[in-house]
Coordinates of C-alpha atoms and ligand atoms in Angstrom, one line a residue:
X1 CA 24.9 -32.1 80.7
X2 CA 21.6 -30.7 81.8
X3 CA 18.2 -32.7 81.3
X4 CA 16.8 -29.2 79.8
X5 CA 18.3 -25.7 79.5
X6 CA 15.4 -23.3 80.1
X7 CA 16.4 -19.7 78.3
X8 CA 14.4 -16.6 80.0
X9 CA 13.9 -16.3 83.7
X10 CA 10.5 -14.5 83.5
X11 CA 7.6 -16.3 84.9
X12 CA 7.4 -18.7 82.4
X13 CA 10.8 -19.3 82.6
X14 CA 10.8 -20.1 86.3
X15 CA 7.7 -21.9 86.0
X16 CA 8.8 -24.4 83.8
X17 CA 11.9 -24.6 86.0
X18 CA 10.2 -25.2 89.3
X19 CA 8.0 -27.9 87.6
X20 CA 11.1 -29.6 85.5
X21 CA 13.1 -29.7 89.0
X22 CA 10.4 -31.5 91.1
X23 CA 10.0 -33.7 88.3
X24 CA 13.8 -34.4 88.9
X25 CA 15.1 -33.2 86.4
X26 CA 18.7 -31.7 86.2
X27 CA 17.9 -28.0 85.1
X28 CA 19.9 -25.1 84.3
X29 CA 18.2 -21.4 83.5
X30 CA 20.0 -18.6 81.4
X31 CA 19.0 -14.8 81.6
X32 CA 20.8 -12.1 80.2
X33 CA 19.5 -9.4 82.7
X34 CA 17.7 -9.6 86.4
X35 CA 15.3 -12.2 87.0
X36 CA 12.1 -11.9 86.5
X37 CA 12.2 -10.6 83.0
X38 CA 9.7 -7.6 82.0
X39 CA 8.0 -8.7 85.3
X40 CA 10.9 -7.1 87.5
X41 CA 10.4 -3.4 85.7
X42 CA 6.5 -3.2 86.7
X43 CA 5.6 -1.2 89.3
X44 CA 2.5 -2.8 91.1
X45 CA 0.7 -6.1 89.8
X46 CA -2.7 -6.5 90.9
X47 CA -4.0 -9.4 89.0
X48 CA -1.8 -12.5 90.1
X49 CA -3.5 -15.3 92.6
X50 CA -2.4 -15.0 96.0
X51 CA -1.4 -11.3 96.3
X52 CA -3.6 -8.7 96.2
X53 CA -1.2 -6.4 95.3
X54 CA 3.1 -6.7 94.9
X55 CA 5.5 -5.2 93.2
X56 CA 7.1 -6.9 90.2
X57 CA 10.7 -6.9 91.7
X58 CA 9.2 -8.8 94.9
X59 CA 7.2 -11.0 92.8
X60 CA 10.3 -12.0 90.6
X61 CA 12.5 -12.8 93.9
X62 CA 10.0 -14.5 95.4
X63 CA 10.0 -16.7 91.9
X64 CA 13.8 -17.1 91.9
X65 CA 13.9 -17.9 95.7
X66 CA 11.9 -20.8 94.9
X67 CA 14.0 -22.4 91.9
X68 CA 17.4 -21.5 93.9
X69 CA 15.6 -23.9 96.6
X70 CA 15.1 -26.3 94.5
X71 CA 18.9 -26.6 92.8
X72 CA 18.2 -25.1 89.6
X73 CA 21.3 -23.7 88.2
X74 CA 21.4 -19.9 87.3
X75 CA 23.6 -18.4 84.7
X76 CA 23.5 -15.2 84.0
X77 CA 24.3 -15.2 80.8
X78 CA 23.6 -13.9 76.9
X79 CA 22.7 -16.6 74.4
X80 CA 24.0 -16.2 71.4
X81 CA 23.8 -19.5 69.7
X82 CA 22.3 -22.5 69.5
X83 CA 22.9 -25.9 68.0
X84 CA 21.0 -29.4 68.0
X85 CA 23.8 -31.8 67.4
X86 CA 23.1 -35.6 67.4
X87 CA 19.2 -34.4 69.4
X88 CA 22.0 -32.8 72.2
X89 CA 21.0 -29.2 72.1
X90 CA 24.4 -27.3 72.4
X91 CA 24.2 -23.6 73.9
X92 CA 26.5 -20.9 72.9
X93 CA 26.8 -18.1 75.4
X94 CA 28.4 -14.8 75.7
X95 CA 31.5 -14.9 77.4
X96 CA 32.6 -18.5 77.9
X97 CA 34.3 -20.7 75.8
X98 CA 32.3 -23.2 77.4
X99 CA 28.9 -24.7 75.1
X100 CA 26.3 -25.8 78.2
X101 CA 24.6 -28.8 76.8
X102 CA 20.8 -30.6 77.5
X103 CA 18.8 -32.9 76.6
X104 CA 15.7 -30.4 75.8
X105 CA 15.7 -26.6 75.7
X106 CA 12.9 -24.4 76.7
X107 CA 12.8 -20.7 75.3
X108 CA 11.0 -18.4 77.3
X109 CA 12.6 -15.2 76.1
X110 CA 9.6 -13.3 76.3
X111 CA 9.3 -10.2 74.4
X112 CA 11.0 -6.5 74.7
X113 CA 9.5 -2.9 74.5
X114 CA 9.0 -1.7 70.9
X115 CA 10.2 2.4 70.1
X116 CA 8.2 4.8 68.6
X117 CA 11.0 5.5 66.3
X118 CA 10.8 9.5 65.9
X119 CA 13.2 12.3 65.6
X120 CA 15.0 12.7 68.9
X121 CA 14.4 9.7 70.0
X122 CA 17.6 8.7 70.4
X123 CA 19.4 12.2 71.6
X124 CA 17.6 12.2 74.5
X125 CA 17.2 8.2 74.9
X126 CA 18.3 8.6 79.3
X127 CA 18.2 12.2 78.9
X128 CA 14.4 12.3 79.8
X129 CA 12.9 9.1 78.0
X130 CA 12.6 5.8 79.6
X131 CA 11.2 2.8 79.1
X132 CA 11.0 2.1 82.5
X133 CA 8.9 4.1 84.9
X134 CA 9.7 1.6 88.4
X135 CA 13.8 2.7 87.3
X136 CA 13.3 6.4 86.6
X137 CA 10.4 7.7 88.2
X138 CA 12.3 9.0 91.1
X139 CA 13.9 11.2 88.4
X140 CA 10.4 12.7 88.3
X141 CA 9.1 14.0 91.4
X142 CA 7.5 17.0 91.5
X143 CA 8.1 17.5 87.4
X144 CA 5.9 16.8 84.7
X145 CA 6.0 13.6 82.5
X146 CA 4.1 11.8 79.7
X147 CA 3.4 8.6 79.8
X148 CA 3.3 7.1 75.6
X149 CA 0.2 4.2 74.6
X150 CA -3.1 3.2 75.6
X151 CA -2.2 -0.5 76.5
X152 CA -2.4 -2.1 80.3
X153 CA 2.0 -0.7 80.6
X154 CA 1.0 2.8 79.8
X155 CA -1.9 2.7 82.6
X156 CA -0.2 1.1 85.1
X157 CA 2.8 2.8 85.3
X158 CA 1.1 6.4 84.5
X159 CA -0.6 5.2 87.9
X160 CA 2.7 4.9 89.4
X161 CA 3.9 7.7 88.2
X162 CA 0.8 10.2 89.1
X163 CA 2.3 9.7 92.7
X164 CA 5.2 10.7 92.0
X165 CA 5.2 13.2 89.2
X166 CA 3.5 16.8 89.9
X167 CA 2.0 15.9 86.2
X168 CA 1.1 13.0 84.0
X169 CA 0.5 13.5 80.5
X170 CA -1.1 10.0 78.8
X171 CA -0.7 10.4 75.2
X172 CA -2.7 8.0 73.3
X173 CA -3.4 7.9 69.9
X174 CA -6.6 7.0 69.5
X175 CA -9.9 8.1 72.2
X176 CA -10.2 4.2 73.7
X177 CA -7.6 2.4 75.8
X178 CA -6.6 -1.4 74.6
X179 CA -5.7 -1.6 79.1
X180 CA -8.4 -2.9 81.3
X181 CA -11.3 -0.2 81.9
X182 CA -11.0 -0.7 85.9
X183 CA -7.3 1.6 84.9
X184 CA -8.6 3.4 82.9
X185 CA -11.6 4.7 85.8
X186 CA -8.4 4.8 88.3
X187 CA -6.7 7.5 86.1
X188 CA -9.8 9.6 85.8
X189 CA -9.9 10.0 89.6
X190 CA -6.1 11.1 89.9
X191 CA -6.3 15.7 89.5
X192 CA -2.7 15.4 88.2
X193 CA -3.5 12.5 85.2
X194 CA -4.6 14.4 81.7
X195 CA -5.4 12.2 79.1
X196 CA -4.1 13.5 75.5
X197 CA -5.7 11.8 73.1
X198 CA -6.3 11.0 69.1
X199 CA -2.3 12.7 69.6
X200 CA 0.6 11.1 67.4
X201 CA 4.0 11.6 68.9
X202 CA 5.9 13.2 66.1
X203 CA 9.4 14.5 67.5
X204 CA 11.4 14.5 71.2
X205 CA 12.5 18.2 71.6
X206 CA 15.1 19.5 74.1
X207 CA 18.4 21.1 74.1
X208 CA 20.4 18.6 76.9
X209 CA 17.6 17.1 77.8
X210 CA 13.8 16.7 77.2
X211 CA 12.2 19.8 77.4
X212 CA 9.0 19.1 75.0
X213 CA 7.2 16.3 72.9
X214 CA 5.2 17.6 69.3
X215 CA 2.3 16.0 68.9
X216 CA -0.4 16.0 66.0
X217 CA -3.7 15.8 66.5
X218 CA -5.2 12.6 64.1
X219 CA -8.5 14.4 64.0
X220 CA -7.6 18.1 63.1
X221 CA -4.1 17.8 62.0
X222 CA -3.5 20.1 64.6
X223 CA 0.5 20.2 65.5
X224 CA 1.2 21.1 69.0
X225 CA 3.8 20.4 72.3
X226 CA 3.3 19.1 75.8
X227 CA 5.9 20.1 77.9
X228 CA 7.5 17.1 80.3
X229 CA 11.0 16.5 80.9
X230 CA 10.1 12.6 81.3
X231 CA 8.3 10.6 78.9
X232 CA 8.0 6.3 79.6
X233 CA 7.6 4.4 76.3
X234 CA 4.8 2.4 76.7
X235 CA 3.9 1.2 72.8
X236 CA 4.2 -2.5 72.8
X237 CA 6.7 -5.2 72.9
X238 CA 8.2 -7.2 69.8
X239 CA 9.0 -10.9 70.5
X240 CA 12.7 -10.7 71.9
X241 CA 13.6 -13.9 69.0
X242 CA 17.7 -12.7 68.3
X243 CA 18.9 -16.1 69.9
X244 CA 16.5 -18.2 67.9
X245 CA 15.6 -16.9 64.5
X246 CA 17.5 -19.5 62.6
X247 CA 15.9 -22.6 64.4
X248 CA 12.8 -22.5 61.8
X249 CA 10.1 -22.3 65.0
X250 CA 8.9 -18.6 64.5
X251 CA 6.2 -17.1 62.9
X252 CA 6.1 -13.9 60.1
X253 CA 5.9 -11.8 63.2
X254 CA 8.7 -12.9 65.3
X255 CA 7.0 -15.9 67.6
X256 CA 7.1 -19.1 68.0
X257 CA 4.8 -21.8 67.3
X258 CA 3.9 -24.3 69.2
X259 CA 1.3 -26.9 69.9
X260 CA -0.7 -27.4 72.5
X261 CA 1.7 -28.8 74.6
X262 CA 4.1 -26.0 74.4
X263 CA 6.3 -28.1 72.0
X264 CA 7.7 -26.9 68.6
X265 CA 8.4 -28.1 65.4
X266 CA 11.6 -29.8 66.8
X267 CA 12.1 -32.5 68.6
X268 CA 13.3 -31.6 72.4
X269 CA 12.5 -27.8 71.4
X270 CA 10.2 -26.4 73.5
X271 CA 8.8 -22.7 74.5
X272 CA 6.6 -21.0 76.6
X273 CA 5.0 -17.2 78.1
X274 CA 5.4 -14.1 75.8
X275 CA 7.6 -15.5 73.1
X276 CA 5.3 -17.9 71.8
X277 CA 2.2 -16.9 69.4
X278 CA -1.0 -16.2 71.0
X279 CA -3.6 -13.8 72.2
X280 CA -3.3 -13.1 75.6
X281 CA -0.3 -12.2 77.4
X282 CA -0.3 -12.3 81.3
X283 CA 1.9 -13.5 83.8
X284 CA -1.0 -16.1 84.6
X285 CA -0.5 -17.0 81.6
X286 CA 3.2 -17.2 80.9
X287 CA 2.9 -19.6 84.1
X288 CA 0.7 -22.2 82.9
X289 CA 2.5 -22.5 79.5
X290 CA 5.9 -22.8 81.9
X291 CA 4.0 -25.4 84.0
X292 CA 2.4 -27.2 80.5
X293 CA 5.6 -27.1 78.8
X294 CA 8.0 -28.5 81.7
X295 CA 5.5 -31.3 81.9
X296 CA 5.9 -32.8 78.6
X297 CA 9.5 -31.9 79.0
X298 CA 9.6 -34.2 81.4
X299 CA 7.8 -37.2 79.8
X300 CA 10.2 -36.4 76.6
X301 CA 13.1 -36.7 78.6
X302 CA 11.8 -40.2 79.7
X303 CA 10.9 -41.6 76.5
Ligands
NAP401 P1 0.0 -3.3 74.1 O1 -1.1 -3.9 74.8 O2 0.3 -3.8 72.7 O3 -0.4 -1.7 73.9 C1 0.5 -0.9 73.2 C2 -0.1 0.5 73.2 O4 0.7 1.4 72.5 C3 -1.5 0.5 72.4 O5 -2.4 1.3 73.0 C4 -1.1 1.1 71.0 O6 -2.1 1.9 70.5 C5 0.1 2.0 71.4 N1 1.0 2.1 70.3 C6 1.6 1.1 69.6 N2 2.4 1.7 68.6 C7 2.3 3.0 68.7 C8 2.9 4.1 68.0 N3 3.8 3.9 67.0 N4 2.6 5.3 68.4 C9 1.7 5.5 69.4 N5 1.1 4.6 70.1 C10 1.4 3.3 69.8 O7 1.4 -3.3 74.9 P2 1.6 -3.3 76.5 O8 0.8 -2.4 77.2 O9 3.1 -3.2 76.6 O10 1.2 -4.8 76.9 C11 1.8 -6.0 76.3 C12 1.1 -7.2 76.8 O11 1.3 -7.4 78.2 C13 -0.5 -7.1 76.6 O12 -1.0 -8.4 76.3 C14 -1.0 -6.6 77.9 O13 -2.3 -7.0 78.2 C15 0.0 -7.4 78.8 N6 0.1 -6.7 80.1 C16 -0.7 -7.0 81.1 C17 -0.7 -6.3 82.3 C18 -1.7 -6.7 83.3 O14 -2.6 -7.4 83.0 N7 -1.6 -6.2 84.6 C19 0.2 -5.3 82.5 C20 1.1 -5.0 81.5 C21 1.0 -5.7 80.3 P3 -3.4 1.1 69.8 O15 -4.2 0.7 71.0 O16 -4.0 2.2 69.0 O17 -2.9 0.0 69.0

């Protein structure tokens, strides 16, 4: 039996992992995919403390190094239930028979990339649109892509991608960008970066693969194509929730509430980062609600 079963293994997740294990605590930590959660698929980050500039894939190991040090356990694993029994929580996971048990559980599931949900998207969903520019860039070299949204994603990755691409297409639909200006003012200065704006992506055209994306202009209603044979996805995220909706902690929109000291409605039921409702989402931030949440973790698993 674990003291506390922490489910995501982004930076809140390993946070609240490094804190709960120096607070000796017996900790376990379940992710479906690759450590580091959406961190591990951005190409450069440029606003953590400490490094000026590192990829998210370093960033993540460098994260995991530091709870394998300190004897968390790591299971990589799908959740796909979970149980309070007699204030034991009881997790379900894909694959074993086996329910891993704890005395508090701490979701930090974070969110996952929203679709535009258009013709075509589908056919040619790997055949020339990603949602993950660090992955299938490489693909790109020398072609031309498109890069969807206006948000900090779309901008940093179009950044990645204008050195590799011979062409980067940002297709936003309105004329200002929700990402930070300083971005933005790095796009502009890149001869292969054309902004495409007040456009609404309306269908993914090909015949094997991606040969064209229609667009309509908001403003004129004026229909027309960019040709790219790679476009990245970059509209959002939705709060990634499946292993939790029936717990009663979420919100109409998908996330969880909690107070401020990261706990939710139930007792021993904790979560922190991306999944939980708020404003701002950041890795910054998704470590101080790991950091904020393992702490009270601890004094409730003391009480
Ligand atoms: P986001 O900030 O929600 O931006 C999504 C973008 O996609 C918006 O520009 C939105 O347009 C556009 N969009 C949404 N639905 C669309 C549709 N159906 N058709 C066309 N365009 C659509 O998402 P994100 O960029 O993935 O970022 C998620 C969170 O992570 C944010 O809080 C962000 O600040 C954070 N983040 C931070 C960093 C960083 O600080 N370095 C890096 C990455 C992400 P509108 O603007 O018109 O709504």
């Amino acid at each position: 039996m674990f003291d506390v079963l922490i489910i995501g293994a982004g930076p809140a997740g390993m946070t609240a992992a490094i804190y709960a294990a120096r607070g000796n605590l017996k900790v376990g930590i379940i992710e479906q995919g690759a450590p580091g959660g959406a961190m591990v698929n951005t190409s450069i980050i440029e606003n953590y403390p400490g490094f000026k500039k590192i990829d998210g894939a370093s960033l993540s190991m460098e994260m995991f190094e530091q709870i394998n040090d300190l004897g968390v356990e790591y299971f990589g694993y799908s959740v796909i239930d979970i149980e309070k029994v007699n204030d034991i929580f009881a997790v379900a996971v894909e694959g074993s028979e086996e329910k891993l048990l704890a005395k508090a559980l701490i979701v930090a599931t974070g969110t996952k990339n929203k679709i535009l949900d258009i013709p075509g998207e589908e056919t040619y969903r790997g055949k020339g649109i990603s949602w993950c520019a660090i992955c299938d860039g490489s693909f790109y070299k020398n072609k031309n892509v498109a890069v969807v949204g206006g948000g900090n994603s779309a901008l940093e990755e179009a950044l990645y991608l204008a050195d590799i691409a011979s062409k980067v297409y940002i297709i936003h639909r309105r004329d200002e960008f929700r990402g930070a200006e300083i971005l933005v003012s790095k796009l502009k200065t890149r001869t292969n970066v054309e902004f495409v704006l007040n456009a609404i992506p309306l269908e993914f055209c090909g015949t094997e693969h991606l040969e064209k994306i229609k667009l309509q202009n908001k403003l004129t209603a004026e229909v027309f194509y960019v040709a790219v044979e790679g476009c990245f996805e970059y509209v959002g995220q939705q709060p990634a929730n499946q292993a939790i909706t029936k717990l009663g902690i979420i919100d109409e929109r998908g996330y969880v509430i909690v107070d401020k000291n990261f706990a939710t409605s139930t007792k021993g039921l904790f979560a922190c980062g991306d999944i939980v409702a708020k404003e701002i989402r950041q890795i910054a931030t998704a470590v101080n609600d790991g950091a904020i949440a393992a702490l009270n973790v601890i004094k409730y698993c003391k009480e």
